[in-house]
Amino acid sequence: MSDHSSPEQFKKDIRVYMTIFGALLVGTALTVGLYYVHIPSVFWTITIALVVASVKSFLVAGYFMHLISEKKVIYATLATTAFFFVALMGLTLWSMNDFPAMTTVNGK
């Protein structure tokens, strides 16, 4: 088990944060630079913009918000979200043709 208050660990953490900060600066410069590049396809423009934004958001959430080390909590939240999404979609499909009594559907 590593000591999080040791000078060596502190230097290592600072190095990681400075590397991530540099990568975010490069990503921001890339975003600004790509603004001036004419890409004729809207599909590729949006795809490139989303890839750059996704990488930058992963770096911020993963390292600055320390989510990269919280895998169990992330997977539990993802599984819960997926479960409720599937359950709500299932309820929607199940009740799609279930109309209350004494109502009309399409004028019938």
mmCIF file of N, CA and C in Angstrom:
data_model
loop_
_atom_site.group_PDB
_atom_site.id
_atom_site.type_symbol
_atom_site.label_atom_id
_atom_site.label_comp_id
_atom_site.label_asym_id
_atom_site.label_seq_id
_atom_site.Cartn_x
_atom_site.Cartn_y
_atom_site.Cartn_z
ATOM 1 N N MET A 1 0.847 -1.182 0.000
ATOM 2 C CA MET A 1 0.000 0.000 0.000
ATOM 3 C C MET A 1 0.886 1.235 0.000
ATOM 4 N N SER A 2 0.613 2.177 -0.894
ATOM 5 C CA SER A 2 1.477 3.349 -1.012
ATOM 6 C C SER A 2 1.043 4.443 -0.045
ATOM 7 N N ASP A 3 2.022 5.210 0.361
ATOM 8 C CA ASP A 3 1.772 6.333 1.266
ATOM 9 C C ASP A 3 1.470 7.563 0.420
ATOM 10 N N HIS A 4 0.242 8.055 0.499
ATOM 11 C CA HIS A 4 -0.167 9.191 -0.338
ATOM 12 C C HIS A 4 0.416 10.511 0.123
ATOM 13 N N SER A 5 1.031 10.538 1.295
ATOM 14 C CA SER A 5 1.596 11.793 1.781
ATOM 15 C C SER A 5 3.110 11.839 1.647
ATOM 16 N N SER A 6 3.694 10.835 1.020
ATOM 17 C CA SER A 6 5.147 10.829 0.868
ATOM 18 C C SER A 6 5.556 11.820 -0.230
ATOM 19 N N PRO A 7 6.760 12.380 -0.099
ATOM 20 C CA PRO A 7 7.228 13.332 -1.123
ATOM 21 C C PRO A 7 7.332 12.710 -2.519
ATOM 22 N N GLU A 8 7.697 11.426 -2.584
ATOM 23 C CA GLU A 8 7.810 10.773 -3.891
ATOM 24 C C GLU A 8 6.443 10.652 -4.575
ATOM 25 N N GLN A 9 5.440 10.271 -3.791
ATOM 26 C CA GLN A 9 4.087 10.154 -4.341
ATOM 27 C C GLN A 9 3.561 11.523 -4.756
ATOM 28 N N PHE A 10 3.861 12.529 -3.952
ATOM 29 C CA PHE A 10 3.416 13.892 -4.275
ATOM 30 C C PHE A 10 4.034 14.360 -5.585
ATOM 31 N N LYS A 11 5.332 14.099 -5.780
ATOM 32 C CA LYS A 11 5.999 14.474 -7.029
ATOM 33 C C LYS A 11 5.403 13.725 -8.214
ATOM 34 N N LYS A 12 5.083 12.450 -8.004
ATOM 35 C CA LYS A 12 4.480 11.651 -9.071
ATOM 36 C C LYS A 12 3.101 12.198 -9.440
ATOM 37 N N ASP A 13 2.290 12.547 -8.436
ATOM 38 C CA ASP A 13 0.962 13.103 -8.693
ATOM 39 C C ASP A 13 1.049 14.439 -9.425
ATOM 40 N N ILE A 14 1.981 15.291 -9.016
ATOM 41 C CA ILE A 14 2.167 16.583 -9.686
ATOM 42 C C ILE A 14 2.552 16.364 -11.147
ATOM 43 N N ARG A 15 3.434 15.400 -11.392
ATOM 44 C CA ARG A 15 3.846 15.110 -12.764
ATOM 45 C C ARG A 15 2.654 14.657 -13.607
ATOM 46 N N VAL A 16 1.796 13.797 -13.033
ATOM 47 C CA VAL A 16 0.610 13.329 -13.758
ATOM 48 C C VAL A 16 -0.321 14.497 -14.056
ATOM 49 N N TYR A 17 -0.573 15.355 -13.058
ATOM 50 C CA TYR A 17 -1.482 16.488 -13.258
ATOM 51 C C TYR A 17 -0.929 17.476 -14.274
ATOM 52 N N MET A 18 0.368 17.698 -14.268
ATOM 53 C CA MET A 18 0.955 18.615 -15.251
ATOM 54 C C MET A 18 0.887 18.022 -16.660
ATOM 55 N N THR A 19 1.054 16.710 -16.770
ATOM 56 C CA THR A 19 0.928 16.050 -18.078
ATOM 57 C C THR A 19 -0.501 16.163 -18.603
ATOM 58 N N ILE A 20 -1.480 15.932 -17.731
ATOM 59 C CA ILE A 20 -2.874 16.056 -18.137
ATOM 60 C C ILE A 20 -3.197 17.497 -18.499
ATOM 61 N N PHE A 21 -2.680 18.439 -17.725
ATOM 62 C CA PHE A 21 -2.885 19.856 -18.033
ATOM 63 C C PHE A 21 -2.304 20.198 -19.407
ATOM 64 N N GLY A 22 -1.104 19.682 -19.703
ATOM 65 C CA GLY A 22 -0.506 19.910 -21.019
ATOM 66 C C GLY A 22 -1.342 19.292 -22.132
ATOM 67 N N ALA A 23 -1.870 18.088 -21.892
ATOM 68 C CA ALA A 23 -2.718 17.448 -22.900
ATOM 69 C C ALA A 23 -3.997 18.251 -23.124
ATOM 70 N N LEU A 24 -4.550 18.820 -22.049
ATOM 71 C CA LEU A 24 -5.744 19.649 -22.210
ATOM 72 C C LEU A 24 -5.432 20.939 -22.964
ATOM 73 N N LEU A 25 -4.255 21.509 -22.734
ATOM 74 C CA LEU A 25 -3.858 22.688 -23.509
ATOM 75 C C LEU A 25 -3.717 22.346 -24.990
ATOM 76 N N VAL A 26 -3.116 21.194 -25.282
ATOM 77 C CA VAL A 26 -2.988 20.760 -26.683
ATOM 78 C C VAL A 26 -4.374 20.529 -27.282
ATOM 79 N N GLY A 27 -5.266 19.905 -26.528
ATOM 80 C CA GLY A 27 -6.628 19.691 -27.015
ATOM 81 C C GLY A 27 -7.367 20.980 -27.281
ATOM 82 N N THR A 28 -7.165 21.974 -26.414
ATOM 83 C CA THR A 28 -7.808 23.272 -26.625
ATOM 84 C C THR A 28 -7.228 23.965 -27.856
ATOM 85 N N ALA A 29 -5.908 23.898 -28.014
ATOM 86 C CA ALA A 29 -5.280 24.472 -29.205
ATOM 87 C C ALA A 29 -5.762 23.762 -30.467
ATOM 88 N N LEU A 30 -5.927 22.449 -30.380
ATOM 89 C CA LEU A 30 -6.448 21.685 -31.514
ATOM 90 C C LEU A 30 -7.884 22.097 -31.843
ATOM 91 N N THR A 31 -8.691 22.298 -30.814
ATOM 92 C CA THR A 31 -10.073 22.738 -31.030
ATOM 93 C C THR A 31 -10.112 24.085 -31.730
ATOM 94 N N VAL A 32 -9.296 25.027 -31.254
ATOM 95 C CA VAL A 32 -9.256 26.360 -31.866
ATOM 96 C C VAL A 32 -8.699 26.280 -33.280
ATOM 97 N N GLY A 33 -7.651 25.473 -33.480
ATOM 98 C CA GLY A 33 -7.066 25.335 -34.812
ATOM 99 C C GLY A 33 -8.023 24.706 -35.815
ATOM 100 N N LEU A 34 -8.793 23.723 -35.355
ATOM 101 C CA LEU A 34 -9.749 23.074 -36.261
ATOM 102 C C LEU A 34 -10.899 23.997 -36.651
ATOM 103 N N TYR A 35 -11.125 25.049 -35.878
ATOM 104 C CA TYR A 35 -12.158 26.014 -36.243
ATOM 105 C C TYR A 35 -11.821 26.682 -37.579
ATOM 106 N N TYR A 36 -10.538 26.879 -37.826
ATOM 107 C CA TYR A 36 -10.109 27.566 -39.039
ATOM 108 C C TYR A 36 -9.908 26.632 -40.225
ATOM 109 N N VAL A 37 -10.044 25.315 -40.031
ATOM 110 C CA VAL A 37 -9.893 24.350 -41.117
ATOM 111 C C VAL A 37 -11.263 24.094 -41.723
ATOM 112 N N HIS A 38 -11.343 24.223 -43.043
ATOM 113 C CA HIS A 38 -12.611 23.966 -43.717
ATOM 114 C C HIS A 38 -12.718 22.476 -44.042
ATOM 115 N N ILE A 39 -13.691 21.831 -43.430
ATOM 116 C CA ILE A 39 -13.971 20.420 -43.718
ATOM 117 C C ILE A 39 -15.317 20.392 -44.432
ATOM 118 N N PRO A 40 -15.352 19.933 -45.678
ATOM 119 C CA PRO A 40 -16.586 20.032 -46.461
ATOM 120 C C PRO A 40 -17.736 19.166 -45.943
ATOM 121 N N SER A 41 -17.432 18.097 -45.238
ATOM 122 C CA SER A 41 -18.473 17.195 -44.768
ATOM 123 C C SER A 41 -18.893 17.560 -43.344
ATOM 124 N N VAL A 42 -20.187 17.752 -43.165
ATOM 125 C CA VAL A 42 -20.712 18.051 -41.827
ATOM 126 C C VAL A 42 -20.516 16.849 -40.908
ATOM 127 N N PHE A 43 -20.670 15.651 -41.449
ATOM 128 C CA PHE A 43 -20.474 14.438 -40.660
ATOM 129 C C PHE A 43 -19.078 14.396 -40.049
ATOM 130 N N TRP A 44 -18.046 14.640 -40.866
ATOM 131 C CA TRP A 44 -16.672 14.580 -40.365
ATOM 132 C C TRP A 44 -16.372 15.739 -39.424
ATOM 133 N N THR A 45 -16.956 16.891 -39.668
ATOM 134 C CA THR A 45 -16.763 18.027 -38.768
ATOM 135 C C THR A 45 -17.282 17.699 -37.378
ATOM 136 N N ILE A 46 -18.488 17.162 -37.319
ATOM 137 C CA ILE A 46 -19.091 16.818 -36.026
ATOM 138 C C ILE A 46 -18.335 15.657 -35.374
ATOM 139 N N THR A 47 -17.934 14.672 -36.166
ATOM 140 C CA THR A 47 -17.203 13.534 -35.629
ATOM 141 C C THR A 47 -15.877 13.963 -34.998
ATOM 142 N N ILE A 48 -15.123 14.789 -35.698
ATOM 143 C CA ILE A 48 -13.840 15.261 -35.172
ATOM 144 C C ILE A 48 -14.049 16.099 -33.913
ATOM 145 N N ALA A 49 -15.044 16.973 -33.933
ATOM 146 C CA ALA A 49 -15.319 17.812 -32.762
ATOM 147 C C ALA A 49 -15.703 16.963 -31.555
ATOM 148 N N LEU A 50 -16.517 15.928 -31.765
ATOM 149 C CA LEU A 50 -16.923 15.063 -30.657
ATOM 150 C C LEU A 50 -15.772 14.208 -30.131
ATOM 151 N N VAL A 51 -14.880 13.773 -31.011
ATOM 152 C CA VAL A 51 -13.726 12.993 -30.558
ATOM 153 C C VAL A 51 -12.813 13.852 -29.687
ATOM 154 N N VAL A 52 -12.510 15.069 -30.141
ATOM 155 C CA VAL A 52 -11.655 15.964 -29.351
ATOM 156 C C VAL A 52 -12.321 16.287 -28.010
ATOM 157 N N ALA A 53 -13.613 16.595 -28.028
ATOM 158 C CA ALA A 53 -14.326 16.910 -26.788
ATOM 159 C C ALA A 53 -14.393 15.703 -25.860
ATOM 160 N N SER A 54 -14.565 14.513 -26.415
ATOM 161 C CA SER A 54 -14.628 13.301 -25.585
ATOM 162 C C SER A 54 -13.291 13.022 -24.906
ATOM 163 N N VAL A 55 -12.210 13.184 -25.632
ATOM 164 C CA VAL A 55 -10.889 12.961 -25.038
ATOM 165 C C VAL A 55 -10.643 13.967 -23.918
ATOM 166 N N LYS A 56 -10.963 15.223 -24.165
ATOM 167 C CA LYS A 56 -10.754 16.243 -23.134
ATOM 168 C C LYS A 56 -11.642 15.995 -21.919
ATOM 169 N N SER A 57 -12.885 15.604 -22.125
ATOM 170 C CA SER A 57 -13.767 15.354 -20.984
ATOM 171 C C SER A 57 -13.332 14.112 -20.214
ATOM 172 N N PHE A 58 -12.815 13.086 -20.906
ATOM 173 C CA PHE A 58 -12.280 11.917 -20.207
ATOM 174 C C PHE A 58 -11.103 12.304 -19.325
ATOM 175 N N LEU A 59 -10.213 13.144 -19.838
ATOM 176 C CA LEU A 59 -9.059 13.565 -19.043
ATOM 177 C C LEU A 59 -9.485 14.336 -17.800
ATOM 178 N N VAL A 60 -10.437 15.247 -17.966
ATOM 179 C CA VAL A 60 -10.897 16.026 -16.817
ATOM 180 C C VAL A 60 -11.595 15.131 -15.805
ATOM 181 N N ALA A 61 -12.558 14.337 -16.255
ATOM 182 C CA ALA A 61 -13.317 13.487 -15.328
ATOM 183 C C ALA A 61 -12.450 12.381 -14.743
ATOM 184 N N GLY A 62 -11.606 11.798 -15.541
ATOM 185 C CA GLY A 62 -10.805 10.679 -15.077
ATOM 186 C C GLY A 62 -9.722 11.061 -14.097
ATOM 187 N N TYR A 63 -9.015 12.140 -14.371
ATOM 188 C CA TYR A 63 -7.863 12.477 -13.542
ATOM 189 C C TYR A 63 -8.153 13.592 -12.536
ATOM 190 N N PHE A 64 -8.733 14.694 -12.978
ATOM 191 C CA PHE A 64 -8.973 15.800 -12.043
ATOM 192 C C PHE A 64 -10.125 15.496 -11.085
ATOM 193 N N MET A 65 -11.106 14.707 -11.530
ATOM 194 C CA MET A 65 -12.213 14.335 -10.651
ATOM 195 C C MET A 65 -11.999 12.952 -10.033
ATOM 196 N N HIS A 66 -10.852 12.327 -10.292
ATOM 197 C CA HIS A 66 -10.431 11.056 -9.701
ATOM 198 C C HIS A 66 -11.395 9.902 -9.995
ATOM 199 N N LEU A 67 -12.105 9.956 -11.116
ATOM 200 C CA LEU A 67 -13.041 8.883 -11.445
ATOM 201 C C LEU A 67 -12.358 7.664 -12.036
ATOM 202 N N ILE A 68 -11.130 7.803 -12.465
ATOM 203 C CA ILE A 68 -10.423 6.671 -13.068
ATOM 204 C C ILE A 68 -10.106 5.599 -12.023
ATOM 205 N N SER A 69 -10.068 5.976 -10.756
ATOM 206 C CA SER A 69 -9.770 5.007 -9.700
ATOM 207 C C SER A 69 -11.023 4.516 -8.979
ATOM 208 N N GLU A 70 -12.185 4.933 -9.416
ATOM 209 C CA GLU A 70 -13.446 4.563 -8.766
ATOM 210 C C GLU A 70 -14.251 3.618 -9.657
ATOM 211 N N LYS A 71 -13.644 2.566 -10.142
ATOM 212 C CA LYS A 71 -14.282 1.686 -11.117
ATOM 213 C C LYS A 71 -15.526 0.981 -10.578
ATOM 214 N N LYS A 72 -15.502 0.521 -9.328
ATOM 215 C CA LYS A 72 -16.660 -0.194 -8.784
ATOM 216 C C LYS A 72 -17.888 0.708 -8.719
ATOM 217 N N VAL A 73 -17.713 1.934 -8.284
ATOM 218 C CA VAL A 73 -18.838 2.867 -8.185
ATOM 219 C C VAL A 73 -19.357 3.224 -9.575
ATOM 220 N N ILE A 74 -18.453 3.425 -10.514
ATOM 221 C CA ILE A 74 -18.848 3.777 -11.882
ATOM 222 C C ILE A 74 -19.650 2.631 -12.506
ATOM 223 N N TYR A 75 -19.157 1.393 -12.363
ATOM 224 C CA TYR A 75 -19.863 0.251 -12.944
ATOM 225 C C TYR A 75 -21.206 0.009 -12.267
ATOM 226 N N ALA A 76 -21.285 0.220 -10.968
ATOM 227 C CA ALA A 76 -22.566 0.056 -10.262
ATOM 228 C C ALA A 76 -23.570 1.097 -10.741
ATOM 229 N N THR A 77 -23.132 2.328 -10.906
ATOM 230 C CA THR A 77 -24.018 3.389 -11.403
ATOM 231 C C THR A 77 -24.452 3.098 -12.837
ATOM 232 N N LEU A 78 -23.524 2.647 -13.664
ATOM 233 C CA LEU A 78 -23.847 2.311 -15.052
ATOM 234 C C LEU A 78 -24.840 1.161 -15.121
ATOM 235 N N ALA A 79 -24.641 0.130 -14.312
ATOM 236 C CA ALA A 79 -25.555 -1.016 -14.310
ATOM 237 C C ALA A 79 -26.949 -0.612 -13.841
ATOM 238 N N THR A 80 -27.025 0.223 -12.819
ATOM 239 C CA THR A 80 -28.319 0.698 -12.335
ATOM 240 C C THR A 80 -29.030 1.524 -13.399
ATOM 241 N N THR A 81 -28.290 2.401 -14.047
ATOM 242 C CA THR A 81 -28.869 3.226 -15.105
ATOM 243 C C THR A 81 -29.373 2.359 -16.253
ATOM 244 N N ALA A 82 -28.578 1.388 -16.676
ATOM 245 C CA ALA A 82 -28.985 0.500 -17.768
ATOM 246 C C ALA A 82 -30.225 -0.300 -17.384
ATOM 247 N N PHE A 83 -30.278 -0.783 -16.139
ATOM 248 C CA PHE A 83 -31.432 -1.539 -15.684
ATOM 249 C C PHE A 83 -32.701 -0.700 -15.767
ATOM 250 N N PHE A 84 -32.665 0.509 -15.231
ATOM 251 C CA PHE A 84 -33.854 1.348 -15.247
ATOM 252 C C PHE A 84 -34.214 1.801 -16.655
ATOM 253 N N PHE A 85 -33.224 2.021 -17.513
ATOM 254 C CA PHE A 85 -33.512 2.384 -18.895
ATOM 255 C C PHE A 85 -34.262 1.253 -19.588
ATOM 256 N N VAL A 86 -33.760 0.035 -19.456
ATOM 257 C CA VAL A 86 -34.416 -1.119 -20.081
ATOM 258 C C VAL A 86 -35.809 -1.323 -19.483
ATOM 259 N N ALA A 87 -35.942 -1.165 -18.165
ATOM 260 C CA ALA A 87 -37.249 -1.343 -17.519
ATOM 261 C C ALA A 87 -38.252 -0.307 -18.010
ATOM 262 N N LEU A 88 -37.845 0.939 -18.108
ATOM 263 C CA LEU A 88 -38.772 1.978 -18.569
ATOM 264 C C LEU A 88 -39.130 1.806 -20.041
ATOM 265 N N MET A 89 -38.160 1.396 -20.865
ATOM 266 C CA MET A 89 -38.477 1.143 -22.269
ATOM 267 C C MET A 89 -39.415 -0.057 -22.383
ATOM 268 N N GLY A 90 -39.207 -1.078 -21.557
ATOM 269 C CA GLY A 90 -40.094 -2.232 -21.557
ATOM 270 C C GLY A 90 -41.507 -1.871 -21.143
ATOM 271 N N LEU A 91 -41.637 -1.048 -20.120
ATOM 272 C CA LEU A 91 -42.970 -0.598 -19.709
ATOM 273 C C LEU A 91 -43.646 0.221 -20.804
ATOM 274 N N THR A 92 -42.870 1.034 -21.476
ATOM 275 C CA THR A 92 -43.432 1.835 -22.570
ATOM 276 C C THR A 92 -43.948 0.937 -23.691
ATOM 277 N N LEU A 93 -43.133 -0.039 -24.096
ATOM 278 C CA LEU A 93 -43.567 -0.948 -25.167
ATOM 279 C C LEU A 93 -44.742 -1.816 -24.724
ATOM 280 N N TRP A 94 -44.746 -2.242 -23.481
ATOM 281 C CA TRP A 94 -45.817 -3.079 -22.956
ATOM 282 C C TRP A 94 -47.148 -2.332 -22.945
ATOM 283 N N SER A 95 -47.122 -1.051 -22.657
ATOM 284 C CA SER A 95 -48.366 -0.297 -22.541
ATOM 285 C C SER A 95 -48.719 0.475 -23.810
ATOM 286 N N MET A 96 -48.002 0.250 -24.897
ATOM 287 C CA MET A 96 -48.221 1.050 -26.097
ATOM 288 C C MET A 96 -49.633 0.883 -26.667
ATOM 289 N N ASN A 97 -50.206 -0.285 -26.620
ATOM 290 C CA ASN A 97 -51.550 -0.501 -27.151
ATOM 291 C C ASN A 97 -52.576 -0.739 -26.050
ATOM 292 N N ASP A 98 -52.270 -0.345 -24.843
ATOM 293 C CA ASP A 98 -53.172 -0.527 -23.710
ATOM 294 C C ASP A 98 -53.840 0.809 -23.389
ATOM 295 N N PHE A 99 -55.022 1.017 -23.941
ATOM 296 C CA PHE A 99 -55.715 2.291 -23.762
ATOM 297 C C PHE A 99 -56.751 2.164 -22.672
ATOM 298 N N PRO A 100 -56.994 3.220 -21.905
ATOM 299 C CA PRO A 100 -58.008 3.177 -20.857
ATOM 300 C C PRO A 100 -59.394 2.945 -21.449
ATOM 301 N N ALA A 101 -60.295 2.382 -20.632
ATOM 302 C CA ALA A 101 -61.660 2.149 -21.081
ATOM 303 C C ALA A 101 -62.349 3.471 -21.383
ATOM 304 N N MET A 102 -63.304 3.415 -22.302
ATOM 305 C CA MET A 102 -64.127 4.564 -22.690
ATOM 306 C C MET A 102 -63.321 5.658 -23.396
ATOM 307 N N THR A 103 -62.214 5.300 -24.039
ATOM 308 C CA THR A 103 -61.452 6.279 -24.817
ATOM 309 C C THR A 103 -61.497 5.899 -26.281
ATOM 310 N N THR A 104 -61.262 6.864 -27.110
ATOM 311 C CA THR A 104 -61.251 6.598 -28.556
ATOM 312 C C THR A 104 -59.847 6.700 -29.048
ATOM 313 N N VAL A 105 -59.541 5.855 -30.044
ATOM 314 C CA VAL A 105 -58.234 5.858 -30.657
ATOM 315 C C VAL A 105 -58.441 6.100 -32.129
ATOM 316 N N ASN A 106 -57.879 7.188 -32.654
ATOM 317 C CA ASN A 106 -58.010 7.537 -34.061
ATOM 318 C C ASN A 106 -59.457 7.655 -34.495
ATOM 319 N N GLY A 107 -60.306 8.189 -33.642
ATOM 320 C CA GLY A 107 -61.706 8.452 -33.988
ATOM 321 C C GLY A 107 -62.589 7.227 -33.956
ATOM 322 N N LYS A 108 -62.162 6.099 -33.461
ATOM 323 C CA LYS A 108 -62.964 4.875 -33.433
ATOM 324 C C LYS A 108 -63.623 4.725 -32.091
#
